[in-house]
Coordinates of C-alpha atoms and ligand atoms in Angstrom, one line a residue:
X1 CA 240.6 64.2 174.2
X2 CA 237.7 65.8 176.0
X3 CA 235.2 68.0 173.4
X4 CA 232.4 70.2 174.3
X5 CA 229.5 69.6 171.7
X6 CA 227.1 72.5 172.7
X7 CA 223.7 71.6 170.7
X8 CA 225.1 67.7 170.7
X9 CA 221.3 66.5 170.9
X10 CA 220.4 68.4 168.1
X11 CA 220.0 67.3 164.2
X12 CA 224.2 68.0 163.0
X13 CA 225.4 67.8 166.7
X14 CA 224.2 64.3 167.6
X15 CA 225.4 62.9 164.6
X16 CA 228.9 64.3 165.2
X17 CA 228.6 62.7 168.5
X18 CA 228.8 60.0 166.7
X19 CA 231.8 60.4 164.7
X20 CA 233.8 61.7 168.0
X21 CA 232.7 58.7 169.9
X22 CA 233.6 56.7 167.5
X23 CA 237.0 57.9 166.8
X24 CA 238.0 58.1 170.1
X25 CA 236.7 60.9 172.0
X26 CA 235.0 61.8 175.2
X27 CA 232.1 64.2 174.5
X28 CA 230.4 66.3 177.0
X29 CA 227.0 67.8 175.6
X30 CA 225.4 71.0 176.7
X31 CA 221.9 71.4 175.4
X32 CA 218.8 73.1 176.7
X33 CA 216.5 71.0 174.6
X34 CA 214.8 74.0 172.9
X35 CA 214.9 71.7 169.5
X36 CA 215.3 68.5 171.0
X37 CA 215.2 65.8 173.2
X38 CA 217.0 63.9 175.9
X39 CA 216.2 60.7 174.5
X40 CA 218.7 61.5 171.5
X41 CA 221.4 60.9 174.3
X42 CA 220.4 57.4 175.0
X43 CA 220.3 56.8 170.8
X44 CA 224.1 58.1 170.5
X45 CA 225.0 55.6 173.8
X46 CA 222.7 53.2 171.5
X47 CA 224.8 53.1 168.5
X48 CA 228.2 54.2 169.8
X49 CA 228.2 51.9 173.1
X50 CA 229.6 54.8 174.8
X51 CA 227.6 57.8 176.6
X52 CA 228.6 61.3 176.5
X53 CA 228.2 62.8 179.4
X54 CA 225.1 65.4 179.3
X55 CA 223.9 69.2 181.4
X56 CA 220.5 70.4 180.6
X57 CA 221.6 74.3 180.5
X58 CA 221.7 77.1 178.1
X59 CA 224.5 78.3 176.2
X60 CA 223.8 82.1 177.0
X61 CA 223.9 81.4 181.2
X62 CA 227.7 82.4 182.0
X63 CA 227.9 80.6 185.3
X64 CA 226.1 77.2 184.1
X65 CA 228.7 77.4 181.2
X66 CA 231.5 78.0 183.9
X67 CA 230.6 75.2 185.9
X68 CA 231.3 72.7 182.9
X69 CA 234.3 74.4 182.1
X70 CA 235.8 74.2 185.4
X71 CA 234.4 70.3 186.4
X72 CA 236.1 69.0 183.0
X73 CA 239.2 69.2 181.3
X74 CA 237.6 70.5 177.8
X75 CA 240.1 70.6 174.7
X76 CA 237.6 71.8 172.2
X77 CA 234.3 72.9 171.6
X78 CA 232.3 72.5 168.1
X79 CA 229.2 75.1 168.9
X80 CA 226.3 74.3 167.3
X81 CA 223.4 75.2 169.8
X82 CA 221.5 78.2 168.1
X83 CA 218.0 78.7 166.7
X84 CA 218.0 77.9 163.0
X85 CA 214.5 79.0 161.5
X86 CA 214.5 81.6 159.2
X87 CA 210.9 82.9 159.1
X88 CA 211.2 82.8 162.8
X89 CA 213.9 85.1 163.2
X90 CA 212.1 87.8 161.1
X91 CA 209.3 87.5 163.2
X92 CA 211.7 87.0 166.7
X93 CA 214.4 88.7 165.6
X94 CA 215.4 90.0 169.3
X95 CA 215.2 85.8 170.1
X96 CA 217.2 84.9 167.4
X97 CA 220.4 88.2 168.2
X98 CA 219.8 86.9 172.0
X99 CA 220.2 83.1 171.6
X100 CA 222.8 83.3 168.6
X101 CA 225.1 85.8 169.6
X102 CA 225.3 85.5 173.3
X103 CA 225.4 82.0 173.3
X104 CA 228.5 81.9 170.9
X105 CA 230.1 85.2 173.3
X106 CA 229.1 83.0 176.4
X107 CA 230.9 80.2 174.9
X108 CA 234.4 81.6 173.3
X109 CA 234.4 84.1 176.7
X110 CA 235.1 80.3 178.7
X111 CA 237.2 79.1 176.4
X112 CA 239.7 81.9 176.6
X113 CA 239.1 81.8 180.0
X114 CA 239.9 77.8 180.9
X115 CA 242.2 77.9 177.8
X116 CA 240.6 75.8 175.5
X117 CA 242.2 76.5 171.8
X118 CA 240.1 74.9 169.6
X119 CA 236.5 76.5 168.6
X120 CA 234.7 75.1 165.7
X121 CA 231.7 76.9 164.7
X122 CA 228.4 76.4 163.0
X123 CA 228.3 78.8 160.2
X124 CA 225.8 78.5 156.9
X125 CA 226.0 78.9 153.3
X126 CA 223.5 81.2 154.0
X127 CA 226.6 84.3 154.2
X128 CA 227.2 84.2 150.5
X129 CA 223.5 85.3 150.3
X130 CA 223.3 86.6 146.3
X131 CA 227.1 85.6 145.3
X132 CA 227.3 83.8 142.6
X133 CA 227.7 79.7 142.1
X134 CA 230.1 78.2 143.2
X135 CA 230.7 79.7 146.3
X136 CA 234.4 80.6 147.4
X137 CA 235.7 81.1 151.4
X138 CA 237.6 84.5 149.8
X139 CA 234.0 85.7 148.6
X140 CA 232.6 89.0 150.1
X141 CA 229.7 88.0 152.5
X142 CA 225.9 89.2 151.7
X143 CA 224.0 87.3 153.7
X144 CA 220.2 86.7 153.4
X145 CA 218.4 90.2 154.7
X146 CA 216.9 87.9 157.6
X147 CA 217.9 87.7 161.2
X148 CA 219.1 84.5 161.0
X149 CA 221.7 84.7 158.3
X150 CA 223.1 87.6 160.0
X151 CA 223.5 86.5 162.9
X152 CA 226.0 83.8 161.4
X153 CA 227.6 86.4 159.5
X154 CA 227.9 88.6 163.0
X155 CA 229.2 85.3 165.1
X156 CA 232.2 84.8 162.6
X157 CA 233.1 88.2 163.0
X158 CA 233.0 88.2 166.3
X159 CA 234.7 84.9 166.1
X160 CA 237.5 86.1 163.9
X161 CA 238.1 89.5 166.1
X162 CA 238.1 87.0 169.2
X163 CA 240.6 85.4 167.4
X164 CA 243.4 88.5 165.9
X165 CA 243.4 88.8 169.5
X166 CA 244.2 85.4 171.1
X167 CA 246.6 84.4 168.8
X168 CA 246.9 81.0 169.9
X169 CA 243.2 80.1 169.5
X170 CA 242.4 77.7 166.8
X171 CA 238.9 78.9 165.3
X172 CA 237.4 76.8 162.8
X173 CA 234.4 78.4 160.8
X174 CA 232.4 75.6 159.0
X175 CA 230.0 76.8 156.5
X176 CA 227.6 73.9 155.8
X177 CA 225.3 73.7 152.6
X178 CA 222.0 71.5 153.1
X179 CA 222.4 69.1 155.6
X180 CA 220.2 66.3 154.7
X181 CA 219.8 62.5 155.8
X182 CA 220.7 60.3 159.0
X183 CA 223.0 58.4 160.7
X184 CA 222.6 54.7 158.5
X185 CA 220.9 53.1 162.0
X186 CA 217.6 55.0 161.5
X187 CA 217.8 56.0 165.4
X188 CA 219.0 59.7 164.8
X189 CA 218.2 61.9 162.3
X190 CA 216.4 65.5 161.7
X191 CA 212.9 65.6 163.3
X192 CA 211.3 69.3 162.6
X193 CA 208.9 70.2 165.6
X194 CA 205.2 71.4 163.3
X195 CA 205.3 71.3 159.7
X196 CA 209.1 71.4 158.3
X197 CA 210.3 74.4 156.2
X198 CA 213.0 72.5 154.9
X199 CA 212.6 70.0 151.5
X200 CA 213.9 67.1 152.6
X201 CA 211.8 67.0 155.8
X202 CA 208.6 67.8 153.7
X203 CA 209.5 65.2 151.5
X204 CA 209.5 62.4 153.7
X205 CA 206.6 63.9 155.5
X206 CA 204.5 63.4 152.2
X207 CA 205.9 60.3 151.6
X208 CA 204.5 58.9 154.8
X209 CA 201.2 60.6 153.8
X210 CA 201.7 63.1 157.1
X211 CA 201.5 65.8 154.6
X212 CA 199.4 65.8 151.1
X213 CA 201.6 66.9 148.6
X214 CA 205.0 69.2 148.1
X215 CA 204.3 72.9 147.0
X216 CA 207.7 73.5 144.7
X217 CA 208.3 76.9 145.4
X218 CA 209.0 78.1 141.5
X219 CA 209.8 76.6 138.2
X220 CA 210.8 79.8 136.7
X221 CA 214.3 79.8 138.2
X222 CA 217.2 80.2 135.7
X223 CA 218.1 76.8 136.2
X224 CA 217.7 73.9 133.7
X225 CA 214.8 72.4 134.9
X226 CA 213.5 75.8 136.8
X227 CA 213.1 74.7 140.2
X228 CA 215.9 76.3 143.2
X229 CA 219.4 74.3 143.1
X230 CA 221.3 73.4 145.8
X231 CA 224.0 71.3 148.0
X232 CA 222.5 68.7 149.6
X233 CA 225.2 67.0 151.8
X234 CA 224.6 63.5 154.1
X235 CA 225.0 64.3 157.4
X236 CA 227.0 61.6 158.1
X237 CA 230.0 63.7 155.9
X238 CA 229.0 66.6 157.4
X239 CA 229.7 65.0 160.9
X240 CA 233.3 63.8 159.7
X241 CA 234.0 67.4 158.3
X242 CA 233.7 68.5 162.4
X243 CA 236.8 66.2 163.0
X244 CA 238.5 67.0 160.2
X245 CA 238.5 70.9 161.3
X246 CA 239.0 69.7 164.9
X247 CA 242.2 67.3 163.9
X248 CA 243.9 69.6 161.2
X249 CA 243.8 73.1 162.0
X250 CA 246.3 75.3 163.4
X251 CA 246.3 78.1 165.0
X252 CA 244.1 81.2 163.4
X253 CA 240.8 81.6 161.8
X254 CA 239.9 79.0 159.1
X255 CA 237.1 78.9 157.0
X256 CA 235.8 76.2 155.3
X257 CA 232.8 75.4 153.0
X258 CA 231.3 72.1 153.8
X259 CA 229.5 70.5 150.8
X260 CA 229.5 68.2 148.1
X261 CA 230.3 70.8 145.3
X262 CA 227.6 69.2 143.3
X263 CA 223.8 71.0 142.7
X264 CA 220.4 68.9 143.0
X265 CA 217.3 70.6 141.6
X266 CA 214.0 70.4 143.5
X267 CA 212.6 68.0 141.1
X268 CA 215.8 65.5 141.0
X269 CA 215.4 65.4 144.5
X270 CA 211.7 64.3 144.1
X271 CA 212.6 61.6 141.4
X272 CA 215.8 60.5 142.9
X273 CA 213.7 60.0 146.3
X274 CA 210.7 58.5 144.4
X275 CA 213.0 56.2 142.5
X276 CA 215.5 54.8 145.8
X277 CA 212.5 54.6 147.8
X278 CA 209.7 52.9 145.9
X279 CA 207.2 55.8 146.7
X280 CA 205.3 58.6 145.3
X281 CA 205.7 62.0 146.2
X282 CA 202.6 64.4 145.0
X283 CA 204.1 67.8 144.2
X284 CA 202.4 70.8 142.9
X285 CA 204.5 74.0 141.4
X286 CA 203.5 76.9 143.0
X287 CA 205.1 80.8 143.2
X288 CA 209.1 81.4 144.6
X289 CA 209.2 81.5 148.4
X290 CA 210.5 84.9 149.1
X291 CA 214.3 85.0 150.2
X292 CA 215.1 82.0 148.2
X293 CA 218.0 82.3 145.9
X294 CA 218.1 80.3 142.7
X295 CA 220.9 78.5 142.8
X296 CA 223.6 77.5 145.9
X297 CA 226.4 75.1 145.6
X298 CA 230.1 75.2 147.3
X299 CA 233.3 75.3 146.1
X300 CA 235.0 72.3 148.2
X301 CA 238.6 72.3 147.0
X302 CA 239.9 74.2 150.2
X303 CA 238.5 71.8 152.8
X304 CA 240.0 68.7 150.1
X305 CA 243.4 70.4 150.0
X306 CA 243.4 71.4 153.5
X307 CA 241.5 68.9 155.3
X308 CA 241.4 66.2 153.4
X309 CA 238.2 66.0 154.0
X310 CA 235.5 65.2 151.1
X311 CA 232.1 64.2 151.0
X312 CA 231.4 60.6 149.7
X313 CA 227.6 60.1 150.2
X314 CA 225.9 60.5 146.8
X315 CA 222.3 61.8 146.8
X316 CA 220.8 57.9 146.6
X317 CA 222.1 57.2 150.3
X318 CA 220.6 60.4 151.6
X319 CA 217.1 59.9 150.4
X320 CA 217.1 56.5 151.9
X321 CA 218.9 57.1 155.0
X322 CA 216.7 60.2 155.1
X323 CA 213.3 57.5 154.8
X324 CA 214.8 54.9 156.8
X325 CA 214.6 57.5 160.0
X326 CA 211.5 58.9 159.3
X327 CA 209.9 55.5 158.9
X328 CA 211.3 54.5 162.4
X329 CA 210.5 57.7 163.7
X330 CA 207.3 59.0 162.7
Ligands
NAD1 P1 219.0 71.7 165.7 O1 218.0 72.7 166.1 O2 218.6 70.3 165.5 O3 220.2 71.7 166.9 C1 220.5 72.9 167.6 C2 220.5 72.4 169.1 O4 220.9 73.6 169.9 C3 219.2 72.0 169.6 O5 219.3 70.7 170.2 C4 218.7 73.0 170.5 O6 217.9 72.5 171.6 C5 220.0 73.6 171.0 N1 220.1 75.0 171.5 C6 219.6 76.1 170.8 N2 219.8 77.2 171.6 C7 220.5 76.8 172.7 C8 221.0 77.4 173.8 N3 220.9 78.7 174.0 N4 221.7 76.7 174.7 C9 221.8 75.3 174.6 N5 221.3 74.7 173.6 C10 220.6 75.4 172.6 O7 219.8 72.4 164.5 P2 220.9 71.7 163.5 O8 220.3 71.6 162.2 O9 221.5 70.6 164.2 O10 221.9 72.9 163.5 C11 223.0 73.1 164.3 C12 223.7 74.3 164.0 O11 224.1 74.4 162.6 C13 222.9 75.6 164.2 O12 223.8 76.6 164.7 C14 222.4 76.0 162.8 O13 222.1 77.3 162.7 C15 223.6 75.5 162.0 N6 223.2 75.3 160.6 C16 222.3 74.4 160.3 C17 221.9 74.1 159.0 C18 220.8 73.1 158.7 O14 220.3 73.2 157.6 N7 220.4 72.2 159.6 C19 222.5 74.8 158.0 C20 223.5 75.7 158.3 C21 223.9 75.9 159.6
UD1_2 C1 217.2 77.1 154.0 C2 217.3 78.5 154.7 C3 218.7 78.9 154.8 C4 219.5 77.8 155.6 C5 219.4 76.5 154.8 C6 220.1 75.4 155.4 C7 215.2 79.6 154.1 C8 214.6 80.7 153.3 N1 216.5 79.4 154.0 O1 217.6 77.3 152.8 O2 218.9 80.1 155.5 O3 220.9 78.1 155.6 O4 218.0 76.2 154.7 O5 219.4 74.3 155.6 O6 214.5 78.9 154.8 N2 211.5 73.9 148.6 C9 210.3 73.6 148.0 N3 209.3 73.3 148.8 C10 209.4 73.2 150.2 C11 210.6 73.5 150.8 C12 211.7 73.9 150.0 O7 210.2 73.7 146.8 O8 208.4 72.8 150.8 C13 212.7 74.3 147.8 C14 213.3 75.7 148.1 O9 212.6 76.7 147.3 C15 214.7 75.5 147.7 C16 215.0 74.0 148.0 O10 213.7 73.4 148.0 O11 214.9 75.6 146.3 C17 215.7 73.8 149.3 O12 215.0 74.5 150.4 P1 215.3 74.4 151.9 O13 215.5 72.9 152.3 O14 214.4 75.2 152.7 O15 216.8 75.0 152.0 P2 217.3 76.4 151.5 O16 216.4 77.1 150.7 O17 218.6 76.2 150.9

């Protein structure tokens, strides 16, 4: 079976690469490198021993889409090429509504078109914005007042009307929690262009001594230790959710929280990190960062019932595998 991976050179995308190689299927990636780099193609042949095919092109051009739908007989796509930044969408917002929404309109517009059935898209925890912990699939969506975060909520919307009306379509909307870690060869993994926003980048920035210290953004959270909570999930399980949604679903609009169900402070992370990795990590507390919620972990039982799909990478295996890539790659 023949999937499109749009974003397949990116962080989540090349590591489901991966997993589809792996398991058996042909992958054609789209990507117009605005986050990465060709070479990532040559490091999934590297590990897999197979080599998906590859187009340099943008998701939001119509005809360069067309011309992969019509040269290749495509049974799925698993869209993940968007722009992810949230500062930068409040300060591009037009960017972000541009790339993000036309790219997944582009996208669905072909599949109905070649009849392709199976969509699986790149949704965020970011939706459940202030909800509160754990967060539930049936929950009302209040997504983070950012450009970003709405333009998730706006592409499952659009996803889900898409859907009501091509009843056959199966539409699989994957909101992940924190993706952290990489694939166990050290040869892939998540490599920020400037200085990362994210923690786990920052981390293993300071830990090669490419950064001075970690600014904890808060200790006054109500949380037990104070610092932000959340659902830090290997990659490599993320990657596996992707075929489990692919493989399982039928027909309809699905949503499914991909996560470990379990919450890691900021400063667990630190010491857990610290502790697998033999290293120090220099942190000072400093204010919130604004838009940041406290606390943000899923509820997984609907993608264990219905996928049966869980996570099984502890926290331990994605500071290390998290290390091992930066070590090789910076
Ligand atoms: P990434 O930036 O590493 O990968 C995205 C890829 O899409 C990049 O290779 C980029 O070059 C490509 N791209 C962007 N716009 C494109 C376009 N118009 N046409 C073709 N290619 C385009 O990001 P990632 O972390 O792998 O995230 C993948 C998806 O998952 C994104 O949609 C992101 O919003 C979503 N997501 C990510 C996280 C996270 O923390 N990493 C969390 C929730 C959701
Ligand atoms: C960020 C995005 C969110 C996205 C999610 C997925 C923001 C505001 N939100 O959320 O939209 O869906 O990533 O990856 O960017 N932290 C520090 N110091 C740092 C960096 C982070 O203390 O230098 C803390 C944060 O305050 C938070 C935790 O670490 O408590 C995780 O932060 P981060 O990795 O940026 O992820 P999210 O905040 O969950």
């Amino acid at each position: 079976m023949l999937i499109l991976v749009t974003g397949g050179t990116g962080y989540i995308g090349s590591h489901t690469c991966v997993e589809l190689l792996n398991s058996g299927y042909d992958v054609v990636i789209l990507d117009n490198l605005v986050n990465s780099e060709r070479s990532v193609v040559d490091r999934i042949a590297q590990i897999t021993g197979r080599r998906p095919l590859f187009y340099h092109a943008d998701a939001t051009d119509a005809s360069a889409v067309d011309v992969i739908f019509s040269a290749h007989p495509i049974e799925g796509v698993i869209h993940f090429a968007g722009l992810k930044a949230v500062g930068e969408s409040v300060e591009k917002p037009l960017t972000y509504y541009r790339n993000n929404l036309l790219s997944t309109m582009v996208v669905l517009e072909k599949c109905i078109k070649y009849g392709v059935r199976r969509f699986v898209f790149s949704s965020s925890a970011t939706v459940y914005g202030e909800n509160e912990v754990p967060f539930v699939e049936t929950m009302e969506l209040r997504p983070r007042a950012n450009p970003y975060g709405e333009t998730k909520a706006m592409c499952e919307k659009i996803l889900s009307d898409a859907a009501a009306r091509h009843p056959e379509m199966s539409v699989a909307l994957l909101r992940y929690f924190n993706p952290v870690g990489a694939h166990e060869s050290g040869l892939i993994g998540e490599k920020p262009r400037g200085v990362p926003n994210n923690l786990m980048p920052y981390i293993t920035q300071v830990a090669q001594g490419i950064l001075p210290e970690l600014r904890v953004f808060g200790a006054d959270y109500p949380t037990p230790d104070g610092t932000g909570i959340r659902d830090y999930i290997h990659v490599m399980d993320l990657a596996s959710g992707h075929l489990a949604a692919l493989e399982k679903m039928g027909p309809g609009v699905h949503i499914f929280n991909l996560g470990t169900g379990r919450g890691t402070s900021v400063l667990e992370l630190i010491t857990t990190f610290e502790q697998v990795n033999k290293v120090q990590i220099p942190y000072r507390i400093v204010g919130r960062r604004p838009g940041d919620v406290a606390a943000c972990w899923a509820d997984v039982g609907k993608a264990q019932r219905e996928l049966g799909w869980r996570a099984t990478r502890g926290i331990e295996e994605m500071c290390r595998d998290s290390w091992r890539f930066q070590q090789l790659s910076g």
